[in-house]
Amino acid sequence: RSGSTVKEVAEALGVSAPEVIKKLMELGELATLTQTLSDEAIEVLADALGKRVEVIGAAEDETAEPEVEDDSEQLEPRPPVVTVMGHVDHGKTSLLDAIRKTDVAAREAGGITQHIGAYQVTVDGHRVTFIDTPGHEAFTALRARGAQVTDIAVIVVAADDGVMPQTLEAIDHARAAGVPIIVAVNKIDRENADPQRVRAELAAKNLTPVEWGGDTEFVDVSAKTGQGLDQLLETIVTLAELSELRANPNAPASGTVIESRLDTGRGPVATLLVQRGTLRLGDPIVAGTQAGRVRAMTDYRGERLKEAGPGTPVEVLGFDGVPEAGDRFRVVESEREARRLAQERAQRLKQEALARQMRRRVSLEDVLA
Ligand code: GDP
Ligand code: MG
């Protein structure tokens, strides 16, 4: 377990427990003798008491995902995960919708009735996963939380508008994530479309088109007429093959929460992207501070699944509460273990929040002093 109780900390610092509690109160925390303080909180507290501490042998974060290295012979090809980003109104949503409609299988299944935040299309027998969360805000939020889900970024630029501030932001995000970029020059059906200008503007930002001797693929498309979509999908598949994306399907599943919500009828609903292993019905699962068991699992078409391998987005029912987008999830031994880890995670987050709050008070006191 991480941290120490108020009583232990008081002993270690050589001050009385009431003194510690009083100080904590000044720092904005109503604490009890048996309350656990995180290492960070202890440092702030000691500082405020004019003592120096060195926290040694800091407790390991048991809730952190164990790091695993798969042997290369365990790895199998997996679908690429693609995010579409770009300036507002340049056609991200339209493009995602248009790509989705190219999926014959989905059309035959009676169309896509629900939005689960991700979908797949099949291109020449290769599956491609698209993250369909609204705008790149979602991607930013996921990234801010340290989640790395994307393999390829498609940056959409309207050919009649050119490079705009959020275009550059999107490029920065993709570069920070170390993700290769494909530029989709959209709205080429428009009369005033100038796809060459878009190329020139991006070449100036070090995204030089392959046809100009650079290494960034540009594809002219129209989400409206469907022109260029096949070429865009082929470009994605080619780039994915070059990247040799692989994962171990024969492991307990782990991955990232893409979207979540509370459904009035069905309870907590989460869209998960499986990134390693295979997720199965009945699996005990933990995501952030929420635990549960996979009670039902459907794909983006609403079809029930018994299992889902790496690169597959699924909608899952069976969490006790709503996990947050960006939370990592993983399958564990038992539901009991899942609950324990979820509780420990919640405790840890609370302690971290407390330490942050205390540090703010301390710095505020410095300012006022
Ligand atoms: P987003 O904000 O990037 O998601 O952009 P939207 O997909 O909502 O598109 C913004 C506007 O551009 C909408 O009115 C679309 O109908 C229009 N639009 C999107 N793609 C195209 C296209 O290829 N051609 C034309 N003419 N209009 C498009
Ligand atoms: Mg949109």
XYZ file of C-alpha atoms and ligand atoms in Angstrom:
398
model
C 0.000 0.000 0.000
C 1.200 3.446 -0.797
C 1.725 6.210 1.741
C 1.511 6.125 5.518
C -1.149 6.994 8.062
C -1.292 10.356 9.826
C -0.199 8.601 13.033
C 2.854 7.046 11.374
C 3.797 10.314 9.728
C 3.573 12.182 13.052
C 5.909 9.635 14.640
C 8.344 9.817 11.772
C 8.425 13.616 11.870
C 8.753 13.735 15.639
C 5.688 15.886 16.163
C 2.437 15.068 17.891
C -0.440 13.666 15.938
C -2.769 16.549 16.862
C -0.151 18.948 15.524
C -0.125 17.073 12.222
C -3.892 17.095 12.069
C -3.960 20.815 12.835
C -1.435 21.505 10.094
C -3.388 19.394 7.648
C -6.482 21.390 8.555
C -4.621 24.609 7.780
C -3.718 23.045 4.482
C -7.365 22.425 3.814
C -7.634 18.771 4.718
C -9.786 17.335 7.495
C -7.803 14.252 8.386
C -8.187 11.447 10.891
C -5.428 9.539 12.690
C -5.789 6.491 10.491
C -6.050 8.344 7.204
C -3.432 7.420 4.638
C -1.308 10.217 3.178
C 0.456 9.858 -0.124
C 4.214 10.355 -0.349
C 3.593 13.634 -2.122
C 1.231 14.831 0.602
C 3.768 13.861 3.275
C 6.432 15.949 1.581
C 4.174 18.974 1.426
C 3.158 18.489 5.049
C 6.744 18.112 6.262
C 7.673 21.212 4.371
C 4.880 23.163 6.018
C 6.078 21.925 9.423
C 9.578 23.084 8.626
C 10.923 19.529 8.441
C 12.753 17.846 5.670
C 11.782 14.380 4.632
C 12.982 11.979 2.081
C 10.475 9.379 1.139
C 12.328 6.190 0.441
C 11.131 2.966 -1.029
C 8.027 4.635 -2.357
C 5.264 2.111 -2.632
C 4.726 0.825 -6.102
C 1.547 1.746 -7.846
C -0.157 -1.605 -7.837
C -2.938 -0.289 -9.952
C -0.547 0.629 -12.749
C -0.632 -1.715 -15.662
C 2.161 -4.291 -15.525
C 4.616 -3.756 -18.338
C 4.714 -6.653 -20.692
C 7.009 -7.449 -23.551
C 5.651 -10.006 -25.959
C 8.035 -12.304 -27.792
C 8.028 -11.563 -31.475
C 6.675 -15.022 -32.303
C 3.591 -14.248 -30.206
C 2.811 -11.200 -32.314
C 0.256 -11.218 -35.093
C -0.753 -8.492 -37.544
C -3.501 -6.202 -36.270
C -5.648 -3.522 -37.905
C -4.286 0.040 -37.868
C -6.125 2.556 -35.712
C -6.733 5.796 -37.577
C -7.762 9.200 -36.218
C -9.116 11.978 -38.427
C -8.144 15.482 -37.327
C -8.232 18.973 -38.765
C -9.698 22.453 -38.651
C -13.377 22.913 -37.811
C -15.692 22.620 -40.831
C -12.990 21.158 -43.054
C -15.028 17.955 -43.233
C -13.840 15.516 -40.545
C -17.321 14.263 -39.698
C -18.371 14.149 -43.352
C -15.256 12.203 -44.281
C -15.729 9.687 -41.454
C -19.348 9.214 -42.507
C -18.393 8.808 -46.160
C -15.697 6.242 -45.332
C -18.102 4.353 -43.127
C -20.557 4.127 -46.012
C -17.942 2.444 -48.211
C -18.258 -0.574 -45.924
C -20.433 -2.988 -47.878
C -20.776 -5.422 -44.989
C -22.163 -2.707 -42.738
C -24.627 -1.639 -45.408
C -25.786 -5.218 -45.804
C -26.235 -5.529 -42.049
C -28.907 -2.872 -42.385
C -26.825 0.228 -41.928
C -25.175 1.561 -38.847
C -27.750 2.558 -36.322
C -25.591 3.487 -33.414
C -22.558 5.579 -32.724
C -19.981 3.841 -30.572
C -17.032 6.171 -31.130
C -15.129 3.890 -33.468
C -15.794 1.697 -36.461
C -14.035 -0.563 -38.932
C -14.006 -0.872 -42.685
C -12.483 -3.607 -44.808
C -10.206 -2.596 -47.671
C -9.052 -5.434 -49.963
C -9.392 -7.856 -47.062
C -7.573 -5.577 -44.601
C -9.497 -4.202 -41.685
C -8.947 -0.566 -40.705
C -10.213 0.888 -37.426
C -11.352 4.511 -37.357
C -11.709 6.449 -34.146
C -14.886 8.387 -34.650
C -15.016 10.528 -31.527
C -16.256 13.996 -32.337
C -13.538 16.372 -33.415
C -9.956 16.167 -32.386
C -10.854 17.414 -28.913
C -11.414 13.800 -28.023
C -8.017 12.854 -29.366
C -6.467 15.710 -27.415
C -8.260 14.583 -24.262
C -7.108 11.016 -24.768
C -3.557 12.148 -25.336
C -3.600 14.511 -22.377
C -4.419 11.470 -20.291
C -1.445 9.642 -21.717
C -3.444 7.299 -23.875
C -1.782 6.279 -27.085
C -4.344 4.713 -29.356
C -3.648 6.026 -32.824
C -1.315 4.523 -35.414
C -2.041 6.905 -38.279
C -3.362 10.482 -38.317
C -5.381 11.650 -41.291
C -5.244 15.437 -41.352
C -8.170 16.897 -43.252
C -7.649 20.229 -45.000
C -10.422 21.863 -47.022
C -9.089 22.666 -50.480
C -11.099 25.885 -50.600
C -9.880 27.146 -47.245
C -6.303 25.948 -46.872
C -4.199 25.462 -43.770
C -5.782 26.979 -40.653
C -4.771 27.200 -36.973
C -6.366 23.891 -35.967
C -4.712 22.229 -38.946
C -1.354 23.146 -37.440
C -2.503 22.078 -33.989
C -3.540 18.708 -35.366
C -0.133 18.312 -37.005
C 1.563 19.161 -33.717
C -0.532 16.554 -31.893
C 0.280 13.876 -34.447
C 3.989 14.721 -34.301
C 4.022 14.768 -30.504
C 2.417 11.330 -30.554
C 4.989 10.144 -33.098
C 2.223 9.115 -35.468
C 2.645 9.206 -39.265
C 0.454 11.693 -41.141
C -1.609 11.350 -44.296
C -3.118 14.565 -45.630
C -6.643 14.340 -47.030
C -7.252 17.427 -49.168
C -11.037 17.593 -48.924
C -13.824 19.417 -50.784
C -12.065 19.128 -54.122
C -15.543 19.135 -55.711
C -15.779 22.830 -54.891
C -15.284 25.284 -57.672
C -12.732 27.352 -55.781
C -10.785 24.315 -54.571
C -7.025 24.789 -54.771
C -5.384 21.513 -53.710
C -1.958 22.653 -54.902
C -2.066 25.610 -52.532
C -2.725 23.228 -49.636
C 0.351 21.245 -50.668
C 2.487 24.369 -50.801
C 1.258 25.581 -47.413
C 1.994 22.250 -45.779
C 5.327 21.826 -47.537
C 6.264 25.059 -45.772
C 5.484 23.229 -42.510
C 7.750 20.323 -43.366
C 5.009 18.101 -44.701
C 6.274 17.764 -48.257
C 4.128 15.757 -50.672
C 5.594 12.508 -51.987
C 4.963 13.782 -55.526
C 7.251 16.716 -54.731
C 9.988 14.440 -53.463
C 8.929 14.525 -49.825
C 7.544 11.707 -47.729
C 3.992 12.762 -46.877
C 1.110 11.214 -48.806
C -1.508 13.715 -49.969
C -4.819 12.428 -51.294
C -7.429 14.664 -52.927
C -10.897 13.690 -51.742
C -14.474 14.799 -51.617
C -16.546 13.593 -48.709
C -19.527 14.861 -50.682
C -19.071 12.969 -53.957
C -16.948 10.114 -52.626
C -14.137 10.962 -55.030
C -10.716 9.803 -53.819
C -11.989 7.782 -50.848
C -10.749 4.471 -52.257
C -7.331 5.986 -52.792
C -7.297 7.391 -49.281
C -8.150 3.966 -47.842
C -5.496 2.277 -49.979
C -2.935 4.824 -48.817
C -3.852 4.065 -45.198
C -3.517 0.319 -45.747
C -0.153 0.726 -47.483
C 1.205 2.908 -44.702
C -0.124 0.469 -42.091
C 1.666 -2.414 -43.808
C 4.911 -0.471 -43.804
C 4.474 0.090 -40.076
C 4.123 -3.684 -39.457
C 1.560 -3.226 -36.703
C 1.450 -6.282 -34.509
C 0.026 -7.402 -31.191
C -0.287 -10.546 -29.098
C -3.862 -11.840 -29.336
C -3.233 -14.702 -26.878
C -3.157 -12.729 -23.648
C -5.650 -11.253 -21.189
C -7.057 -8.207 -22.935
C -5.943 -4.657 -22.263
C -6.496 -1.371 -24.041
C -8.089 2.054 -23.764
C -11.542 3.451 -23.055
C -12.532 5.503 -26.122
C -15.943 6.721 -25.016
C -18.325 6.099 -22.161
C -21.738 7.116 -20.987
C -24.537 6.190 -18.668
C -27.441 4.688 -20.581
C -30.766 4.956 -18.785
C -31.812 1.447 -19.675
C -28.508 -0.402 -19.873
C -26.371 1.332 -17.273
C -22.712 2.201 -17.859
C -21.703 1.715 -21.488
C -18.079 1.919 -22.597
C -16.450 1.763 -25.993
C -13.153 -0.011 -25.568
C -10.328 -0.357 -28.020
C -8.640 -3.709 -27.456
C -4.909 -3.173 -27.975
C -3.439 -6.390 -26.651
C -4.918 -9.819 -26.035
C -8.473 -10.960 -26.661
C -11.457 -9.644 -24.723
C -14.136 -12.239 -24.030
C -17.667 -12.314 -22.692
C -17.568 -12.890 -18.945
C -14.067 -11.469 -18.463
C -13.554 -9.630 -15.133
C -12.371 -6.167 -16.055
C -11.035 -2.985 -14.472
C -10.811 0.460 -16.122
C -9.486 3.350 -14.049
C -11.641 3.446 -10.940
C -14.373 1.192 -12.327
C -14.644 -2.562 -12.194
C -17.044 -5.106 -13.569
C -17.481 -8.060 -15.851
C -18.073 -8.116 -19.591
C -21.800 -8.880 -19.631
C -22.449 -7.983 -23.258
C -20.199 -6.984 -26.114
C -21.186 -5.579 -29.507
C -19.324 -4.277 -32.519
C -19.963 -0.927 -34.238
C -22.829 -2.456 -36.187
C -24.561 -3.511 -33.001
C -23.793 -7.170 -33.620
C -23.091 -9.285 -30.585
C -19.557 -10.559 -30.169
C -18.161 -13.330 -28.003
C -14.599 -12.115 -28.341
C -12.586 -9.244 -29.756
C -8.892 -9.181 -30.614
C -6.287 -6.405 -30.926
C -7.296 -3.340 -32.935
C -11.009 -4.013 -32.433
C -13.362 -1.406 -30.967
C -16.235 -2.845 -28.940
C -19.073 -1.559 -26.877
C -19.138 -3.216 -23.485
C -21.800 -3.495 -20.799
C -21.039 -4.678 -17.295
C -19.071 -1.926 -15.517
C -20.269 -0.916 -12.038
C -19.790 2.757 -12.966
C -18.776 4.840 -15.960
C -15.031 4.690 -16.706
C -13.453 7.786 -18.257
C -12.370 8.186 -21.850
C -8.612 7.718 -21.850
C -8.634 5.261 -18.944
C -6.685 2.103 -19.549
C -8.613 -1.118 -19.084
C -7.439 -4.637 -18.451
C -8.802 -8.055 -17.763
C -7.823 -9.533 -14.400
C -8.171 -12.851 -12.570
C -11.471 -12.238 -10.859
C -14.171 -9.673 -10.366
C -13.000 -9.363 -6.795
C -9.494 -8.458 -7.929
C -10.996 -5.966 -10.390
C -12.934 -4.274 -7.560
C -9.861 -4.169 -5.346
C -7.757 -2.526 -8.060
C -10.521 -0.052 -8.892
C -10.829 0.952 -5.240
C -7.100 1.293 -4.850
C -6.979 3.442 -7.960
C -9.733 5.683 -6.575
C -7.826 5.985 -3.304
C -4.643 6.883 -5.137
C -6.357 9.535 -7.227
C -7.860 11.033 -4.075
C -4.444 11.202 -2.441
C -2.908 12.809 -5.491
C -5.681 15.402 -5.552
C -5.072 16.069 -1.860
C -1.356 16.552 -2.395
C -2.021 18.957 -5.238
C -4.492 20.898 -3.127
C -2.040 21.089 -0.226
C 0.723 22.257 -2.492
C -1.515 25.018 -3.815
C -2.202 26.182 -0.253
C 1.482 26.176 0.591
C 2.394 28.233 -2.454
C -0.494 30.562 -1.743
C 0.826 31.085 1.798
C 4.232 31.878 0.340
C 2.669 34.503 -1.859
C 0.737 36.034 1.011
C 3.652 35.932 3.462
P -15.973 19.098 -39.385
O -16.263 20.284 -38.537
O -14.519 19.050 -39.763
O -16.459 17.806 -38.817
O -16.727 19.368 -40.786
P -18.092 18.750 -41.301
O -17.943 17.355 -41.742
O -19.167 19.048 -40.308
O -18.307 19.613 -42.618
C -18.463 21.030 -42.585
C -19.258 21.469 -43.796
O -18.564 21.177 -44.989
C -20.611 20.745 -43.910
O -21.565 21.667 -44.361
C -20.353 19.693 -44.969
O -21.519 19.359 -45.669
C -19.350 20.375 -45.856
N -18.460 19.422 -46.539
C -17.714 18.458 -45.945
N -16.999 17.779 -46.863
C -17.324 18.332 -48.057
C -16.902 18.067 -49.402
O -16.091 17.186 -49.704
N -17.427 18.866 -50.373
C -18.317 19.847 -50.103
N -18.753 20.582 -51.128
N -18.719 20.128 -48.870
C -18.238 19.379 -47.846
Mg -17.346 17.426 -37.003
